[in-house]
mmCIF file of C-alpha atoms in Angstrom:
data_model
loop_
_atom_site.group_PDB
_atom_site.id
_atom_site.type_symbol
_atom_site.label_atom_id
_atom_site.label_comp_id
_atom_site.label_asym_id
_atom_site.label_seq_id
_atom_site.Cartn_x
_atom_site.Cartn_y
_atom_site.Cartn_z
ATOM 1 C CA MET Z 24 113.721 125.851 88.459
ATOM 2 C CA CYS Z 25 109.934 125.816 88.101
ATOM 3 C CA ALA Z 26 109.784 122.022 88.092
ATOM 4 C CA THR Z 27 111.857 121.926 91.275
ATOM 5 C CA VAL Z 28 109.720 124.318 93.314
ATOM 6 C CA TRP Z 29 106.308 123.502 91.831
ATOM 7 C CA PRO Z 30 105.330 120.743 94.303
ATOM 8 C CA THR Z 31 106.072 123.219 97.119
ATOM 9 C CA ALA Z 32 104.484 126.254 95.475
ATOM 10 C CA LYS Z 33 101.447 124.460 94.020
ATOM 11 C CA PRO Z 34 99.400 124.496 97.271
ATOM 12 C CA TYR Z 35 99.655 128.306 97.379
ATOM 13 C CA TYR Z 36 98.525 128.512 93.755
ATOM 14 C CA ALA Z 37 95.647 126.103 94.305
ATOM 15 C CA LEU Z 38 94.434 127.914 97.416
ATOM 16 C CA PHE Z 39 94.722 131.331 95.807
ATOM 17 C CA SER Z 40 93.206 130.511 92.425
ATOM 18 C CA LEU Z 41 90.134 128.527 93.499
ATOM 19 C CA LEU Z 42 87.471 130.168 91.328
ATOM 20 C CA LEU Z 43 84.036 131.019 92.630
ATOM 21 C CA THR Z 44 82.103 132.044 89.555
ATOM 22 C CA GLU Z 45 80.707 129.847 86.836
ATOM 23 C CA GLN Z 46 83.310 129.012 84.206
ATOM 24 C CA GLU Z 47 82.797 127.962 80.615
ATOM 25 C CA GLN Z 48 82.649 124.167 80.583
ATOM 26 C CA GLU Z 49 85.796 122.689 79.073
ATOM 27 C CA SER Z 50 85.797 119.285 77.428
ATOM 28 C CA TYR Z 51 86.096 116.435 79.912
ATOM 29 C CA ASP Z 52 88.393 113.651 78.772
ATOM 30 C CA GLY Z 53 88.667 111.574 81.953
ATOM 31 C CA VAL Z 54 86.986 108.282 82.778
ATOM 32 C CA ASN Z 55 84.530 107.325 85.503
ATOM 33 C CA LEU Z 56 86.439 104.721 87.506
ATOM 34 C CA MET Z 57 83.438 104.259 89.793
ATOM 35 C CA GLU Z 58 81.616 102.686 86.858
ATOM 36 C CA GLU Z 59 84.502 101.036 85.024
ATOM 37 C CA MET Z 60 85.967 99.291 88.067
ATOM 38 C CA GLN Z 61 82.555 98.212 89.453
ATOM 39 C CA GLN Z 62 83.199 99.612 92.906
ATOM 40 C CA GLY Z 63 82.265 97.241 95.726
ATOM 41 C CA GLU Z 64 83.064 94.085 93.741
ATOM 42 C CA LEU Z 65 86.695 94.442 92.661
ATOM 43 C CA LEU Z 66 88.288 94.352 96.125
ATOM 44 C CA ALA Z 67 85.347 93.715 98.405
ATOM 45 C CA ASP Z 68 86.068 93.177 102.122
ATOM 46 C CA GLN Z 69 89.829 93.593 101.773
ATOM 47 C CA GLN Z 70 91.498 95.664 104.481
ATOM 48 C CA HIS Z 71 94.911 95.665 102.809
ATOM 49 C CA ILE Z 72 94.912 96.419 99.074
ATOM 50 C CA PRO Z 73 98.086 96.053 96.985
ATOM 51 C CA LEU Z 74 98.743 99.242 95.032
ATOM 52 C CA SER Z 75 99.493 97.087 92.002
ATOM 53 C CA SER Z 76 95.925 95.729 92.017
ATOM 54 C CA ILE Z 77 94.192 99.063 91.440
ATOM 55 C CA GLN Z 78 94.202 101.446 88.506
ATOM 56 C CA LEU Z 79 95.460 104.781 89.803
ATOM 57 C CA PRO Z 80 93.373 107.743 88.596
ATOM 58 C CA GLN Z 81 94.709 110.196 86.038
ATOM 59 C CA GLN Z 82 93.856 113.885 85.976
ATOM 60 C CA GLY Z 83 90.185 114.292 85.091
ATOM 61 C CA ASP Z 84 89.124 110.827 86.246
ATOM 62 C CA GLN Z 85 86.178 110.492 88.610
ATOM 63 C CA TYR Z 86 87.326 108.056 91.276
ATOM 64 C CA ALA Z 87 85.086 108.688 94.301
ATOM 65 C CA ARG Z 88 82.045 110.309 95.847
ATOM 66 C CA ILE Z 89 82.083 112.399 99.017
ATOM 67 C CA THR Z 90 79.317 112.952 101.561
ATOM 68 C CA ILE Z 91 79.421 114.748 104.908
ATOM 69 C CA GLU Z 92 77.128 113.879 107.774
ATOM 70 C CA ASN Z 93 74.498 116.520 108.675
ATOM 71 C CA THR Z 94 75.225 118.576 105.549
ATOM 72 C CA ALA Z 95 73.976 118.736 101.970
ATOM 73 C CA VAL Z 96 77.448 117.888 100.641
ATOM 74 C CA ASP Z 97 77.097 114.943 98.253
ATOM 75 C CA ALA Z 98 79.349 115.224 95.217
ATOM 76 C CA PRO Z 99 81.508 113.315 92.750
ATOM 77 C CA VAL Z 100 85.268 113.493 93.377
ATOM 78 C CA TYR Z 101 87.790 113.980 90.560
ATOM 79 C CA TYR Z 102 91.558 113.631 90.426
ATOM 80 C CA GLY Z 103 92.957 117.103 89.823
ATOM 81 C CA ASP Z 104 91.837 120.564 90.910
ATOM 82 C CA ASP Z 105 91.826 122.727 87.801
ATOM 83 C CA VAL Z 106 88.784 124.556 86.383
ATOM 84 C CA ARG Z 107 87.407 121.461 84.648
ATOM 85 C CA GLN Z 108 87.384 119.281 87.756
ATOM 86 C CA LEU Z 109 86.032 122.044 90.010
ATOM 87 C CA ASN Z 110 83.136 122.654 87.623
ATOM 88 C CA LEU Z 111 82.243 118.968 87.665
ATOM 89 C CA GLY Z 112 82.575 118.278 91.378
ATOM 90 C CA VAL Z 113 85.163 118.114 94.126
ATOM 91 C CA GLY Z 114 88.791 118.259 92.990
ATOM 92 C CA THR Z 115 91.749 116.443 94.547
ATOM 93 C CA TYR Z 116 95.149 118.101 94.899
ATOM 94 C CA MET Z 117 97.469 115.872 92.844
ATOM 95 C CA PHE Z 118 100.658 116.512 94.830
ATOM 96 C CA GLY Z 119 98.901 115.141 97.910
ATOM 97 C CA TYR Z 120 97.653 111.592 98.404
ATOM 98 C CA LEU Z 121 94.635 109.374 97.822
ATOM 99 C CA PRO Z 122 92.437 107.710 100.446
ATOM 100 C CA GLY Z 123 94.164 104.641 101.829
ATOM 101 C CA GLN Z 124 97.729 105.817 101.207
ATOM 102 C CA GLY Z 125 98.199 106.856 104.822
ATOM 103 C CA ARG Z 126 99.066 110.514 104.287
ATOM 104 C CA THR Z 127 97.405 113.930 103.795
ATOM 105 C CA ILE Z 128 94.542 114.156 101.275
ATOM 106 C CA MET Z 129 93.426 117.636 100.182
ATOM 107 C CA MET Z 130 90.193 118.335 98.300
ATOM 108 C CA ALA Z 131 88.556 121.560 97.124
ATOM 109 C CA ALA Z 132 85.265 122.671 95.582
ATOM 110 C CA HIS Z 133 83.402 125.868 94.720
ATOM 111 C CA THR Z 134 81.736 127.681 97.604
ATOM 112 C CA ASN Z 135 78.610 128.433 95.568
ATOM 113 C CA THR Z 136 78.062 124.890 94.266
ATOM 114 C CA TRP Z 137 79.513 121.607 95.551
ATOM 115 C CA PHE Z 138 80.797 122.945 98.894
ATOM 116 C CA SER Z 139 78.098 125.570 99.441
ATOM 117 C CA ASP Z 140 77.020 123.755 102.626
ATOM 118 C CA LEU Z 141 80.514 122.933 103.923
ATOM 119 C CA GLY Z 142 79.959 125.427 106.737
ATOM 120 C CA SER Z 143 77.280 123.146 108.206
ATOM 121 C CA ALA Z 144 79.893 120.509 108.995
ATOM 122 C CA GLN Z 145 80.501 120.222 112.734
ATOM 123 C CA ILE Z 146 83.287 118.699 114.810
ATOM 124 C CA GLY Z 147 82.467 115.037 115.320
ATOM 125 C CA ASP Z 148 80.612 114.641 112.008
ATOM 126 C CA THR Z 149 81.741 111.963 109.569
ATOM 127 C CA ILE Z 150 83.222 112.589 106.124
ATOM 128 C CA THR Z 151 82.671 109.552 103.877
ATOM 129 C CA VAL Z 152 84.701 109.092 100.693
ATOM 130 C CA GLU Z 153 83.466 106.160 98.636
ATOM 131 C CA THR Z 154 86.176 105.249 96.104
ATOM 132 C CA TYR Z 155 86.148 102.531 93.452
ATOM 133 C CA TYR Z 156 88.454 100.424 95.643
ATOM 134 C CA GLY Z 157 87.012 101.000 99.121
ATOM 135 C CA VAL Z 158 85.003 103.227 101.468
ATOM 136 C CA TYR Z 159 86.790 105.629 103.828
ATOM 137 C CA GLU Z 160 85.522 107.500 106.868
ATOM 138 C CA TYR Z 161 87.086 110.498 108.605
ATOM 139 C CA GLU Z 162 85.949 112.288 111.764
ATOM 140 C CA ILE Z 163 85.916 116.092 111.628
ATOM 141 C CA VAL Z 164 88.234 117.427 114.323
ATOM 142 C CA ASP Z 165 88.547 121.106 113.408
ATOM 143 C CA THR Z 166 87.321 123.901 111.135
ATOM 144 C CA GLN Z 167 89.244 127.122 110.454
ATOM 145 C CA VAL Z 168 89.229 130.232 108.292
ATOM 146 C CA LYS Z 169 92.701 131.053 106.964
ATOM 147 C CA ASP Z 170 94.354 133.280 104.418
ATOM 148 C CA CYS Z 171 94.856 131.601 101.038
ATOM 149 C CA GLU Z 172 98.656 131.954 101.389
ATOM 150 C CA ASP Z 173 98.866 130.603 104.938
ATOM 151 C CA SER Z 174 101.079 127.504 104.708
ATOM 152 C CA SER Z 175 99.999 126.383 108.185
ATOM 153 C CA ALA Z 176 96.663 125.377 106.657
ATOM 154 C CA TYR Z 177 98.068 122.055 105.449
ATOM 155 C CA ASP Z 178 100.895 119.655 106.288
ATOM 156 C CA PHE Z 179 101.985 117.156 103.643
ATOM 157 C CA SER Z 180 104.822 115.884 105.837
ATOM 158 C CA ARG Z 181 102.391 114.066 108.146
ATOM 159 C CA THR Z 182 102.775 110.280 108.095
ATOM 160 C CA ASP Z 183 99.234 109.469 109.236
ATOM 161 C CA GLU Z 184 96.121 109.506 107.088
ATOM 162 C CA ASN Z 185 94.040 112.667 107.315
ATOM 163 C CA ILE Z 186 91.829 114.736 105.023
ATOM 164 C CA ILE Z 187 91.576 118.484 104.424
ATOM 165 C CA LEU Z 188 88.585 120.021 102.645
ATOM 166 C CA TYR Z 189 88.526 123.683 101.671
ATOM 167 C CA THR Z 190 86.565 126.278 99.757
ATOM 168 C CA CYS Z 191 86.508 130.041 99.332
ATOM 169 C CA TYR Z 192 85.177 132.132 102.190
ATOM 170 C CA PRO Z 193 82.764 133.832 102.886
ATOM 171 C CA PHE Z 194 80.353 131.173 101.644
ATOM 172 C CA GLY Z 195 78.375 131.881 98.513
ATOM 173 C CA THR Z 196 80.506 134.807 97.427
ATOM 174 C CA LEU Z 197 80.592 135.444 93.678
ATOM 175 C CA SER Z 198 84.017 137.048 93.448
ATOM 176 C CA ARG Z 199 87.592 136.088 94.252
ATOM 177 C CA THR Z 200 88.477 136.143 97.929
ATOM 178 C CA THR Z 201 91.710 135.841 99.897
ATOM 179 C CA GLN Z 202 90.231 133.642 102.619
ATOM 180 C CA ARG Z 203 89.585 129.911 102.663
ATOM 181 C CA TYR Z 204 87.384 127.779 104.895
ATOM 182 C CA PHE Z 205 89.051 124.540 105.983
ATOM 183 C CA VAL Z 206 87.588 121.353 107.416
ATOM 184 C CA TYR Z 207 90.013 118.862 108.945
ATOM 185 C CA GLY Z 208 89.265 115.160 109.330
ATOM 186 C CA GLU Z 209 91.143 112.302 110.991
ATOM 187 C CA TYR Z 210 91.091 108.753 109.618
ATOM 188 C CA VAL Z 211 88.546 106.394 111.166
ATOM 189 C CA ASP Z 212 88.109 103.474 108.778
ATOM 190 C CA GLY Z 213 88.941 102.185 105.312
ATOM 191 C CA PRO Z 214 91.341 99.739 103.637
ATOM 192 C CA ASP Z 215 95.085 100.419 103.479
ATOM 193 C CA VAL Z 216 96.638 100.730 100.030
ATOM 194 C CA ILE Z 217 100.005 98.982 100.274
ATOM 195 C CA ASP Z 218 102.881 99.805 97.933
ATOM 196 C CA SER Z 219 104.753 96.500 98.206
ATOM 197 C CA SER Z 220 107.595 97.674 95.966
ATOM 198 C CA ALA Z 221 108.362 100.651 98.205
ATOM 199 C CA GLN Z 222 108.002 98.468 101.295
ATOM 200 C CA SER Z 223 110.465 95.908 99.892
ATOM 201 C CA ALA Z 224 112.943 98.608 98.982
ATOM 202 C CA SER Z 225 112.764 100.017 102.504
ATOM 203 C CA GLU Z 226 113.274 96.581 104.055
ATOM 204 C CA ASN Z 227 116.212 95.812 101.782
ATOM 205 C CA SER Z 228 117.807 99.156 102.654
ATOM 206 C CA ALA Z 229 117.380 98.488 106.354
ATOM 207 C CA SER Z 230 118.959 95.034 106.126
ATOM 208 C CA ALA Z 231 121.914 96.195 103.996
#
C-alpha cells in the first residue's frame, strides 16, 4: 500500500518536512557529476541529447548549479531532497523530472541558507540551471505563499517543461512552519533530453 501511494503522497511529505534549522551533517556518498562528466565538453552545442548518452544522477549526486537573476541565490544542486542534500545545497524532488525532460522540475532549499534570498526573485527574472549535460533557463512567471499541504502548489501532470522552487516561509525563520514560498518558472532555453526507447515504443503502439 505504501509503495503504491508514495509517489502521490511524497510531495506533501517533502513540503511539510522541509527543515529550517541546522542539522548534524550526515556522510555524503554521492558523486559530483559536474566534475566527473566535464560539463560543457561532453555534449557541447547539442540541442537534442539522447537519454542513453548521459549518466542519470543517483540520490546524493551533485548534477547542477542554480543561479537566479537579481538575487544572491547561487548554489549547488543535488538529486534528492532529504536532510543530507538540503544541508549541502538545493535538493531536487526525485519523483519529478530533470531539466531537459520536458516536464515539471521541483527544487527546495533551506530558507536560512541556500534560498535565504529567494524572496528577491521577481517576475521576469531568469533562473539558470547549469547541469553537466547542458544549461537551462527559465523565466519567473509567478510567486506565491501556500500552505505546505496545498496540492495546488504543483502539477506533475503538465506535459511542458517548467520549474518550481520552494522554501519555508516566512524567510529566515528558525523553526518549522506550515507555509511555503513558491517561485514558478517557464522554460526558455536548453537542450531536450530525448528518451528514444520510449519514443519508439509510442510510435510502434500508434502504428499497431
